Coordinates of C-alpha atoms in Angstrom, one line a residue:
M1 CA 32.2 17.9 -14.3
T2 CA 29.2 17.9 -16.6
V3 CA 29.0 20.5 -19.3
V4 CA 26.1 20.7 -21.7
Q5 CA 25.8 23.2 -24.6
L6 CA 22.6 23.7 -26.4
A7 CA 21.4 25.9 -29.3
M8 CA 23.5 28.9 -30.4
S9 CA 22.2 32.4 -30.4
G10 CA 23.6 35.3 -32.3
A11 CA 23.1 39.1 -32.5
V12 CA 24.2 40.9 -35.7
A13 CA 25.0 44.6 -35.8
P14 CA 22.5 46.6 -37.8
G15 CA 25.3 48.3 -39.8
A16 CA 28.2 50.7 -39.7
A17 CA 29.5 53.7 -41.6
A18 CA 28.7 53.4 -45.3
E19 CA 32.4 53.7 -46.2
E20 CA 33.3 50.7 -44.0
Q21 CA 30.2 48.4 -44.2
V22 CA 31.7 46.2 -41.5
R23 CA 29.3 44.2 -39.4
L24 CA 30.0 42.1 -36.3
T25 CA 28.4 38.8 -35.3
L26 CA 28.5 37.5 -31.7
D27 CA 27.6 33.8 -31.2
A28 CA 27.2 32.3 -27.8
P29 CA 25.2 29.3 -26.4
E30 CA 21.7 30.2 -25.3
E31 CA 22.0 27.8 -22.4
S32 CA 24.9 26.0 -20.8
G33 CA 25.1 23.6 -17.8
L34 CA 27.6 24.2 -15.1
Y35 CA 29.2 21.8 -12.7
D36 CA 27.2 19.1 -10.9
S37 CA 25.7 20.5 -7.7
D38 CA 27.4 17.7 -5.7
D39 CA 30.8 18.9 -6.8
G40 CA 30.8 22.1 -4.7
V41 CA 34.0 23.9 -3.7
G42 CA 37.1 23.1 -5.7
T43 CA 35.2 22.6 -9.0
R44 CA 36.3 24.8 -11.9
F45 CA 34.1 25.5 -14.8
D46 CA 35.4 27.0 -18.0
A47 CA 32.8 29.2 -19.6
P48 CA 31.8 28.2 -23.1
K49 CA 33.6 29.9 -25.9
V50 CA 31.9 32.8 -27.7
L51 CA 32.6 33.5 -31.3
V52 CA 33.0 37.0 -32.7
R53 CA 33.5 37.5 -36.4
P54 CA 33.4 40.5 -38.9
D55 CA 31.6 40.7 -42.2
G56 CA 32.4 43.1 -45.0
G57 CA 36.0 43.8 -44.0
P58 CA 38.4 43.8 -41.0
A59 CA 37.0 45.0 -37.7
R60 CA 39.4 47.3 -35.8
N61 CA 40.2 47.1 -32.1
V62 CA 37.5 44.6 -31.2
E63 CA 36.6 44.2 -27.5
I64 CA 34.1 42.1 -25.7
T65 CA 32.5 43.2 -22.4
V66 CA 31.2 40.4 -20.1
D67 CA 28.8 41.0 -17.3
A68 CA 28.6 37.8 -15.2
R69 CA 27.4 39.3 -11.9
E70 CA 24.3 37.1 -11.8
L71 CA 26.5 34.1 -11.3
R72 CA 28.0 35.3 -8.0
G73 CA 25.4 33.4 -6.1
I74 CA 26.6 30.0 -7.5
G75 CA 30.4 30.5 -7.4
S76 CA 33.3 33.0 -7.7
V77 CA 33.9 34.3 -11.2
S78 CA 37.4 35.2 -12.6
P79 CA 38.4 36.6 -16.0
G80 CA 39.5 34.3 -18.8
P81 CA 42.5 34.6 -21.1
R82 CA 43.2 38.1 -22.3
C83 CA 40.3 39.4 -20.1
T84 CA 40.6 41.9 -17.2
G85 CA 38.3 43.3 -14.6
D86 CA 36.7 42.6 -11.2
D87 CA 33.3 42.4 -9.6
A88 CA 32.4 39.8 -12.3
V89 CA 32.5 42.4 -15.1
F90 CA 35.4 41.9 -17.6
R91 CA 36.8 43.3 -20.7
C92 CA 38.2 40.8 -23.1
R93 CA 40.8 41.9 -25.8
V94 CA 40.4 40.2 -29.1
T95 CA 43.5 39.4 -31.1
P96 CA 44.5 40.2 -33.7
R97 CA 43.5 43.8 -33.1
S98 CA 42.5 44.1 -36.8
L99 CA 40.1 41.1 -36.9
R100 CA 39.7 39.7 -40.4
Y101 CA 38.2 36.4 -39.5
G102 CA 36.2 35.0 -36.7
T103 CA 37.9 34.2 -33.3
H104 CA 36.8 32.5 -30.1
V105 CA 37.0 34.0 -26.7
R106 CA 36.6 32.1 -23.4
P107 CA 35.4 35.0 -21.2
F108 CA 35.6 33.7 -17.7
H109 CA 36.1 30.8 -15.2
L110 CA 33.8 30.0 -12.4
Y111 CA 34.8 28.2 -9.2
G112 CA 32.2 26.2 -7.3
K113 CA 30.7 26.7 -3.9
D114 CA 28.8 24.4 -1.5
G115 CA 25.1 24.6 -1.0
V116 CA 23.9 25.3 -4.5
A117 CA 21.1 23.3 -6.0
S118 CA 20.4 22.2 -9.6
G119 CA 18.6 24.9 -11.5
D120 CA 20.4 27.7 -9.7
G121 CA 22.2 30.1 -12.1
G122 CA 22.0 33.4 -13.9
T123 CA 22.3 35.1 -17.3
V124 CA 25.6 36.4 -18.6
H125 CA 25.4 39.5 -20.8
L126 CA 27.9 39.9 -23.6
T127 CA 28.7 43.0 -25.7
A128 CA 31.1 43.2 -28.6
R129 CA 32.4 46.5 -29.9
A130 CA 34.7 47.7 -32.7
E131 CA 35.9 51.1 -33.9
N132 CA 34.4 50.6 -37.3
A133 CA 31.3 48.5 -36.6
A134 CA 28.1 48.8 -34.6
T135 CA 27.8 47.2 -31.2
V136 CA 26.3 43.7 -30.9
R137 CA 25.0 41.9 -27.8
A138 CA 24.2 38.3 -26.8
D139 CA 22.9 36.6 -23.6
M140 CA 23.9 33.2 -22.2
R141 CA 21.9 31.5 -19.5
I142 CA 24.1 29.3 -17.2
E143 CA 22.7 26.9 -14.6
I144 CA 23.9 24.3 -12.2
Q145 CA 23.4 20.9 -13.6
P146 CA 21.2 18.3 -11.9
P147 CA 23.3 15.5 -10.4
D148 CA 24.5 12.6 -12.6
L149 CA 22.3 9.6 -12.2
T150 CA 23.7 6.1 -11.7
L151 CA 23.0 3.8 -14.6
G152 CA 22.9 0.0 -14.3
K153 CA 24.7 -2.7 -16.3
E154 CA 23.0 -6.1 -16.3
R155 CA 22.1 -9.2 -18.3
V156 CA 18.5 -9.9 -19.4
P157 CA 17.8 -13.4 -17.8
G158 CA 17.9 -16.5 -20.0
L159 CA 18.4 -17.0 -23.7
V160 CA 16.1 -15.5 -26.3
E161 CA 14.7 -18.0 -28.8
P162 CA 14.1 -16.8 -32.3
G163 CA 10.8 -14.9 -32.5
E164 CA 10.5 -14.6 -28.8
P165 CA 10.0 -11.1 -27.4
V166 CA 12.6 -9.5 -25.1
A167 CA 11.5 -7.7 -22.0
L168 CA 13.7 -4.6 -21.3
R169 CA 13.5 -2.9 -17.9
P170 CA 16.4 -0.4 -17.5
G171 CA 17.2 0.8 -14.0
F172 CA 18.9 3.8 -12.5
A173 CA 19.5 5.5 -9.2
N174 CA 19.9 9.0 -7.8
K175 CA 22.6 8.6 -5.3
S176 CA 23.2 12.3 -4.8
R177 CA 21.9 14.7 -2.1
W178 CA 19.7 16.6 -4.6
P179 CA 16.4 15.7 -6.2
V180 CA 16.0 15.3 -10.0
K181 CA 12.7 16.8 -11.2
R182 CA 12.7 16.0 -14.9
F183 CA 14.7 13.8 -17.2
A184 CA 14.5 11.6 -20.3
L185 CA 15.5 8.1 -21.1
S186 CA 17.3 7.5 -24.4
M187 CA 17.8 3.9 -25.5
S188 CA 19.3 2.3 -28.6
A189 CA 20.5 -1.1 -29.7
Y190 CA 24.3 -0.8 -29.9
G191 CA 24.7 -3.0 -33.0
G192 CA 21.3 -2.3 -34.5
N193 CA 20.3 -6.0 -34.1
L194 CA 17.3 -5.4 -31.9
T195 CA 14.1 -3.4 -32.6
L196 CA 11.8 -1.8 -30.0
E197 CA 8.1 -1.8 -30.4
H198 CA 6.4 1.6 -30.6
K199 CA 4.0 1.5 -27.7
Y200 CA 4.1 4.2 -25.1
R201 CA 2.6 7.7 -25.4
N202 CA 5.4 9.4 -23.5
C203 CA 8.0 7.9 -25.9
W204 CA 9.1 9.1 -29.3
Y205 CA 10.6 7.1 -32.1
P206 CA 12.6 7.8 -35.3
E207 CA 11.3 7.1 -38.8
A208 CA 10.4 3.4 -39.1
G209 CA 11.4 3.0 -42.7
D210 CA 9.7 0.9 -45.4
D211 CA 8.4 -1.6 -43.0
A212 CA 6.3 0.9 -41.1
S213 CA 2.7 0.1 -40.3
A214 CA -0.2 2.3 -41.3
E215 CA 0.1 4.2 -38.0
G216 CA 3.9 4.7 -38.5
L217 CA 4.6 2.5 -35.5
A218 CA 6.9 -0.2 -36.8
G219 CA 9.8 -1.3 -34.6
T220 CA 13.0 0.8 -34.5
E221 CA 16.3 0.4 -32.7
R222 CA 16.0 3.7 -30.8
V223 CA 13.6 5.4 -28.5
W224 CA 13.3 8.6 -26.4
C225 CA 11.0 8.7 -23.4
E226 CA 10.3 11.6 -21.1
F227 CA 9.3 11.5 -17.4
D228 CA 8.2 14.1 -14.9
T229 CA 8.4 11.7 -11.9
P230 CA 10.7 13.4 -9.3
L231 CA 13.6 11.3 -8.2
P232 CA 14.4 12.1 -4.6
P233 CA 17.9 11.8 -3.2
H234 CA 19.3 8.2 -2.5
T235 CA 16.5 6.4 -4.4
A236 CA 16.6 3.8 -7.2
W237 CA 14.0 3.2 -9.9
R238 CA 13.2 0.8 -12.8
I239 CA 10.8 0.9 -15.7
A240 CA 7.5 -0.5 -14.4
R241 CA 6.3 -2.1 -17.6
P242 CA 9.0 -3.6 -19.8
M243 CA 9.8 -2.2 -23.2
I244 CA 9.4 -5.0 -25.7
G245 CA 12.2 -5.7 -28.2
H246 CA 12.9 -8.3 -30.9
L247 CA 16.4 -9.7 -31.4
E248 CA 17.4 -10.8 -34.9
A249 CA 17.2 -14.6 -35.1
D250 CA 20.8 -15.3 -36.1
I251 CA 22.4 -12.8 -33.7
P252 CA 23.8 -14.4 -30.5
A253 CA 23.9 -11.2 -28.4
E254 CA 23.1 -7.5 -28.4
S255 CA 23.7 -4.6 -26.0
V256 CA 20.9 -2.2 -25.5
R257 CA 22.5 1.0 -24.2
Y258 CA 20.7 3.9 -22.4
Q259 CA 21.4 7.3 -21.0
L260 CA 19.4 9.8 -19.0
P261 CA 19.8 13.2 -20.6
Y262 CA 18.3 16.5 -19.3
E263 CA 18.2 18.3 -22.7
P264 CA 15.0 18.5 -24.8
R265 CA 14.2 15.9 -27.4
D266 CA 15.5 16.5 -30.9
K267 CA 12.2 16.5 -32.8
A268 CA 14.0 15.9 -36.1
V269 CA 15.5 12.6 -34.8
Y270 CA 12.4 11.4 -32.9
P271 CA 9.3 12.7 -34.7
H272 CA 6.8 9.9 -34.0
R273 CA 5.0 9.6 -30.7
G274 CA 3.7 6.3 -29.3
S275 CA -0.1 6.0 -28.9
G276 CA -0.3 3.4 -26.2
Q277 CA -0.3 3.6 -22.4
E278 CA 2.2 5.8 -20.5
L279 CA 5.6 4.3 -19.6
T280 CA 6.0 4.6 -15.8
L281 CA 8.6 4.0 -13.1
E282 CA 8.6 2.0 -10.0
R283 CA 10.9 2.3 -7.0
V284 CA 13.4 -0.5 -6.2
P285 CA 16.1 -1.0 -3.6
T286 CA 19.3 0.9 -4.5
S287 CA 21.2 -2.4 -4.2
D288 CA 19.4 -3.5 -7.4
I289 CA 21.3 -1.0 -9.5
Q290 CA 24.9 -2.1 -10.1
E291 CA 26.8 0.8 -11.5
G292 CA 28.5 0.4 -14.8
D293 CA 32.0 1.6 -15.8
D294 CA 31.0 4.4 -18.1
A295 CA 28.4 7.0 -18.8
W296 CA 26.1 4.5 -20.4
G297 CA 23.8 1.9 -18.9
A298 CA 23.5 -1.4 -20.6
L299 CA 21.1 -4.4 -20.9
I300 CA 22.9 -7.4 -22.3
V301 CA 20.5 -9.6 -24.3
R302 CA 21.7 -13.1 -25.2
G303 CA 20.0 -15.2 -27.9
S304 CA 20.0 -18.9 -28.5
A305 CA 21.8 -18.4 -31.8
Q306 CA 25.6 -19.0 -31.9
V307 CA 28.6 -18.8 -34.2
D308 CA 29.8 -22.4 -34.3
Y309 CA 33.4 -22.6 -35.5
A310 CA 35.6 -25.5 -36.6
P311 CA 39.3 -25.4 -37.5
V312 CA 40.6 -25.5 -41.0
V313 CA 43.9 -27.5 -41.5
E314 CA 44.8 -27.9 -45.2
G315 CA 47.5 -30.6 -45.2
A316 CA 50.3 -31.8 -42.8
V317 CA 53.8 -30.7 -41.8
R318 CA 55.4 -32.7 -44.6
G319 CA 59.1 -32.6 -45.4
K320 CA 62.5 -33.4 -44.2
V321 CA 64.4 -32.3 -41.1
G322 CA 66.0 -29.0 -41.8
Q323 CA 63.3 -27.8 -44.2
T324 CA 60.8 -25.0 -43.7
V325 CA 57.4 -26.0 -45.1
Q326 CA 54.0 -24.3 -45.4
V327 CA 50.5 -25.3 -44.2
R328 CA 47.2 -23.4 -44.7
I329 CA 45.4 -23.1 -41.3
G330 CA 42.3 -21.2 -40.3
A331 CA 38.6 -21.5 -39.2
R332 CA 35.2 -22.0 -40.8
N333 CA 31.7 -21.0 -39.8
V334 CA 29.8 -24.2 -39.3
N335 CA 26.2 -22.9 -38.9
G336 CA 26.2 -19.5 -40.4
G337 CA 25.6 -17.5 -37.2
K338 CA 26.3 -13.7 -37.3
L339 CA 28.4 -11.7 -34.8
P340 CA 26.9 -8.5 -33.3
G341 CA 30.0 -6.4 -34.0
V342 CA 33.7 -6.6 -34.8
N343 CA 34.9 -10.2 -34.8
P344 CA 36.5 -10.9 -31.3
D345 CA 37.3 -14.5 -32.1
R346 CA 40.6 -16.3 -32.8
F347 CA 42.3 -19.6 -33.4
E348 CA 45.5 -20.9 -31.8
I349 CA 48.2 -23.1 -33.3
V350 CA 50.4 -25.4 -31.2
P351 CA 53.0 -26.9 -33.7
P352 CA 54.0 -30.6 -33.4
E353 CA 56.9 -31.4 -31.2
G354 CA 60.2 -31.1 -33.1
T355 CA 58.8 -28.2 -35.2
T356 CA 58.7 -24.4 -34.9
I357 CA 56.4 -21.8 -36.4
T358 CA 58.7 -19.1 -38.1
D359 CA 56.1 -16.7 -39.5
T360 CA 52.6 -16.3 -41.0
P361 CA 52.9 -14.1 -44.1
Y362 CA 50.0 -12.6 -46.0
T363 CA 49.2 -9.8 -48.4
V364 CA 46.9 -6.8 -48.4
D365 CA 46.0 -5.4 -51.8
G366 CA 49.0 -7.2 -53.2
D367 CA 51.4 -5.8 -50.7
P368 CA 53.4 -8.3 -48.6
M369 CA 52.7 -8.2 -44.8
K370 CA 54.8 -10.0 -42.2
N371 CA 52.6 -11.8 -39.7
A372 CA 48.9 -12.5 -39.4
C373 CA 49.5 -14.3 -36.1
A374 CA 51.8 -13.8 -33.1
P375 CA 53.3 -15.9 -30.3
T376 CA 51.0 -16.2 -27.3
G377 CA 53.8 -15.2 -25.0
K378 CA 57.5 -14.8 -24.5
G379 CA 59.2 -18.2 -25.2
S380 CA 55.9 -19.8 -26.2
R381 CA 55.7 -22.2 -29.1
A382 CA 52.0 -21.5 -29.6
W383 CA 50.7 -18.8 -32.0
R384 CA 47.5 -16.9 -31.8
C385 CA 45.6 -15.6 -34.9
G386 CA 42.8 -13.0 -34.4
L387 CA 40.1 -13.3 -37.0
S388 CA 39.6 -9.5 -37.1
S389 CA 43.0 -9.2 -38.8
D390 CA 43.3 -7.9 -42.3
A391 CA 44.7 -11.3 -43.2
F392 CA 41.4 -13.0 -42.9
D393 CA 38.1 -12.7 -44.8
Q394 CA 34.9 -12.1 -42.9
I395 CA 33.3 -15.5 -42.3
D396 CA 30.2 -14.2 -40.3
G397 CA 26.8 -15.3 -41.5
R398 CA 27.9 -17.6 -44.3
E399 CA 27.4 -21.3 -43.5
G400 CA 30.5 -23.2 -44.3
A401 CA 32.5 -20.1 -45.2
H402 CA 36.2 -20.4 -44.2
T403 CA 39.3 -18.3 -44.0
S404 CA 42.9 -19.4 -43.7
V405 CA 46.5 -18.1 -43.6
T406 CA 49.9 -19.5 -44.7
V407 CA 51.8 -20.8 -41.6
R408 CA 55.5 -21.5 -42.2
I409 CA 56.9 -24.3 -40.0
R410 CA 60.5 -25.3 -39.6
I411 CA 61.2 -29.0 -39.1
D412 CA 63.9 -29.2 -36.4
D413 CA 63.7 -32.9 -35.6
D414 CA 61.9 -36.1 -36.5
V415 CA 59.8 -36.9 -33.4
P416 CA 57.8 -40.2 -34.0
G417 CA 54.0 -39.7 -33.6
A418 CA 54.3 -35.9 -33.1
R419 CA 51.2 -33.9 -33.7
G420 CA 50.1 -30.4 -33.1
T421 CA 46.7 -28.8 -32.4
V422 CA 44.6 -26.1 -34.0
R423 CA 41.9 -24.7 -31.7
V424 CA 39.2 -22.1 -32.5
I425 CA 38.0 -19.9 -29.7
G426 CA 34.7 -18.1 -30.3
R427 CA 32.9 -15.8 -27.9
Y428 CA 29.5 -17.1 -29.0
D429 CA 30.5 -20.6 -29.8
R430 CA 28.6 -23.0 -27.5
T431 CA 29.3 -26.2 -29.5
H432 CA 32.8 -27.2 -28.3
G433 CA 33.0 -30.7 -29.7
N434 CA 34.3 -29.5 -33.0
D435 CA 36.7 -26.7 -31.8
S436 CA 40.0 -28.6 -32.2
A437 CA 41.8 -30.4 -34.9
A438 CA 45.1 -32.2 -35.2
L439 CA 48.1 -30.8 -37.1
L440 CA 49.9 -34.0 -38.3
T441 CA 53.5 -34.6 -39.4
D442 CA 55.0 -36.6 -42.2
I443 CA 58.8 -36.4 -41.8
N444 CA 60.8 -38.2 -44.4
G445 CA 64.5 -38.3 -43.4
R446 CA 66.8 -35.4 -43.4
V447 CA 68.0 -32.8 -45.9
P448 CA 71.4 -34.2 -47.2
S449 CA 74.3 -32.4 -45.7
I450 CA 77.9 -32.0 -47.0
S451 CA 80.7 -32.0 -44.5
P452 CA 83.1 -29.0 -44.3
F453 CA 86.0 -31.3 -45.1
A454 CA 84.4 -32.5 -48.3
I455 CA 83.5 -29.0 -49.3
G456 CA 87.1 -27.9 -48.6
G457 CA 88.6 -30.9 -50.5
A458 CA 86.5 -30.2 -53.5
A459 CA 87.5 -26.5 -53.5
A460 CA 91.2 -27.5 -53.1
G461 CA 91.0 -30.0 -55.9
G462 CA 89.5 -27.3 -58.1
A463 CA 92.3 -25.0 -57.3
V464 CA 94.9 -27.6 -58.2
V465 CA 93.2 -28.1 -61.5
V466 CA 93.1 -24.5 -62.2
V467 CA 96.6 -23.9 -61.2
G468 CA 97.7 -26.9 -63.2
G469 CA 95.8 -25.6 -66.1
L470 CA 97.6 -22.2 -65.8
V471 CA 100.9 -24.0 -65.6
L472 CA 100.1 -26.1 -68.7
A473 CA 98.9 -23.0 -70.6
R474 CA 102.1 -21.2 -69.8
R475 CA 104.2 -24.1 -70.9
Y476 CA 102.2 -24.4 -74.1
R477 CA 102.7 -20.7 -74.9
R478 CA 106.4 -20.8 -74.0
N479 CA 106.9 -23.9 -76.3
R480 CA 104.9 -22.2 -79.1
R481 CA 107.0 -19.1 -79.0
G482 CA 110.2 -21.2 -79.1
S483 CA 109.0 -23.1 -82.2
L484 CA 108.1 -19.9 -84.1
S485 CA 111.5 -18.3 -83.5
A486 CA 113.4 -21.4 -84.6

């Protein structure tokens, strides 16, 4: 179900008795969209909430009357919570009965019917009364929404070289049984890494900033275009002339997302109109539009830039069998490429044969944390370290910058020639010759061990000495007392 709420309207009571000076305000959406016309029977629409609030003191015994009879042509209407009535006229009780603050009321529900078309609807009339305040009224226009259009998700062909323009041609389809008469196209660069040229006279753009040209038409990352081309049922369309964008030179990819809203343009957000030719549509086969998995369409732009990683291994697994030693391991940014968003990359550690990773401690603001990395699976010896973890510094965009974490490794056995592997995996790393490095071992004997028998013998010998010492001390004291009494 699609629900759209637009600007709020409110009526304020002109006044009340002088001794009370209580005024009511009733706020309701001026317009609201109902269920999609394709939904039909079985669709339930919950009316928008209306807000009633007093000013100047408590309002006593507040009641809202709802006249929704104009909606009977598009569905069956039933009263909402704390509302009663029939024939689509309801009385809604407001609680508490002595209203000190504002409260919301959802006055009715509407159940869909087949055969309605987008634009069908009616006006709901609302009236609020109180014992000690003048009556206030508000109207709310409710209409059937146009059908949801199908948005595409596709990749722009090829790799964009630095400075090369990007041709963007979003596509969409009307797969419903109803025509769409008017709509808009809202586009934006998801990460803000691609700018769109100001060019078309039926498109509007936000403030361009300090780099604006004399005409105020510098590139921005967002655009709003409006069309009056009717979209018949079961048709697909694409922008006839491409919108031109420019990807930042060191960004390997960007997602240009778009929607097809029905509401009017927000003039404060999109104040500048293009001065060029009109942006038009052309019809394409419906098979050209591959539906995405959400309410947004997307054009994936891939640049020739990359984030080239190499492993960081600071030292070897050096020690004796039985010891737990530490090695600093991580990744570095070889070429200084930037990621378009949160770092999705990681490195993986396979410890040398005969050794086991025990933990990967780190600190956050001086507080000890347990593990920056985790085993790749149950029973696995390999560990995976996500570079978006708090344990790692950001290494995007700084050539040669690196980050690493302490890896604690227990030496279980001396395996001659054993060596592990550290491998960096980057989503936008296309230079794979430097992705791996060896984790070497330097095992020098074993930690000396003491047999239980030796430990027991030493302890027993100590006991004999102590006991003997006690015996000797007692004998000395006994002999000393004898000599004093003689």
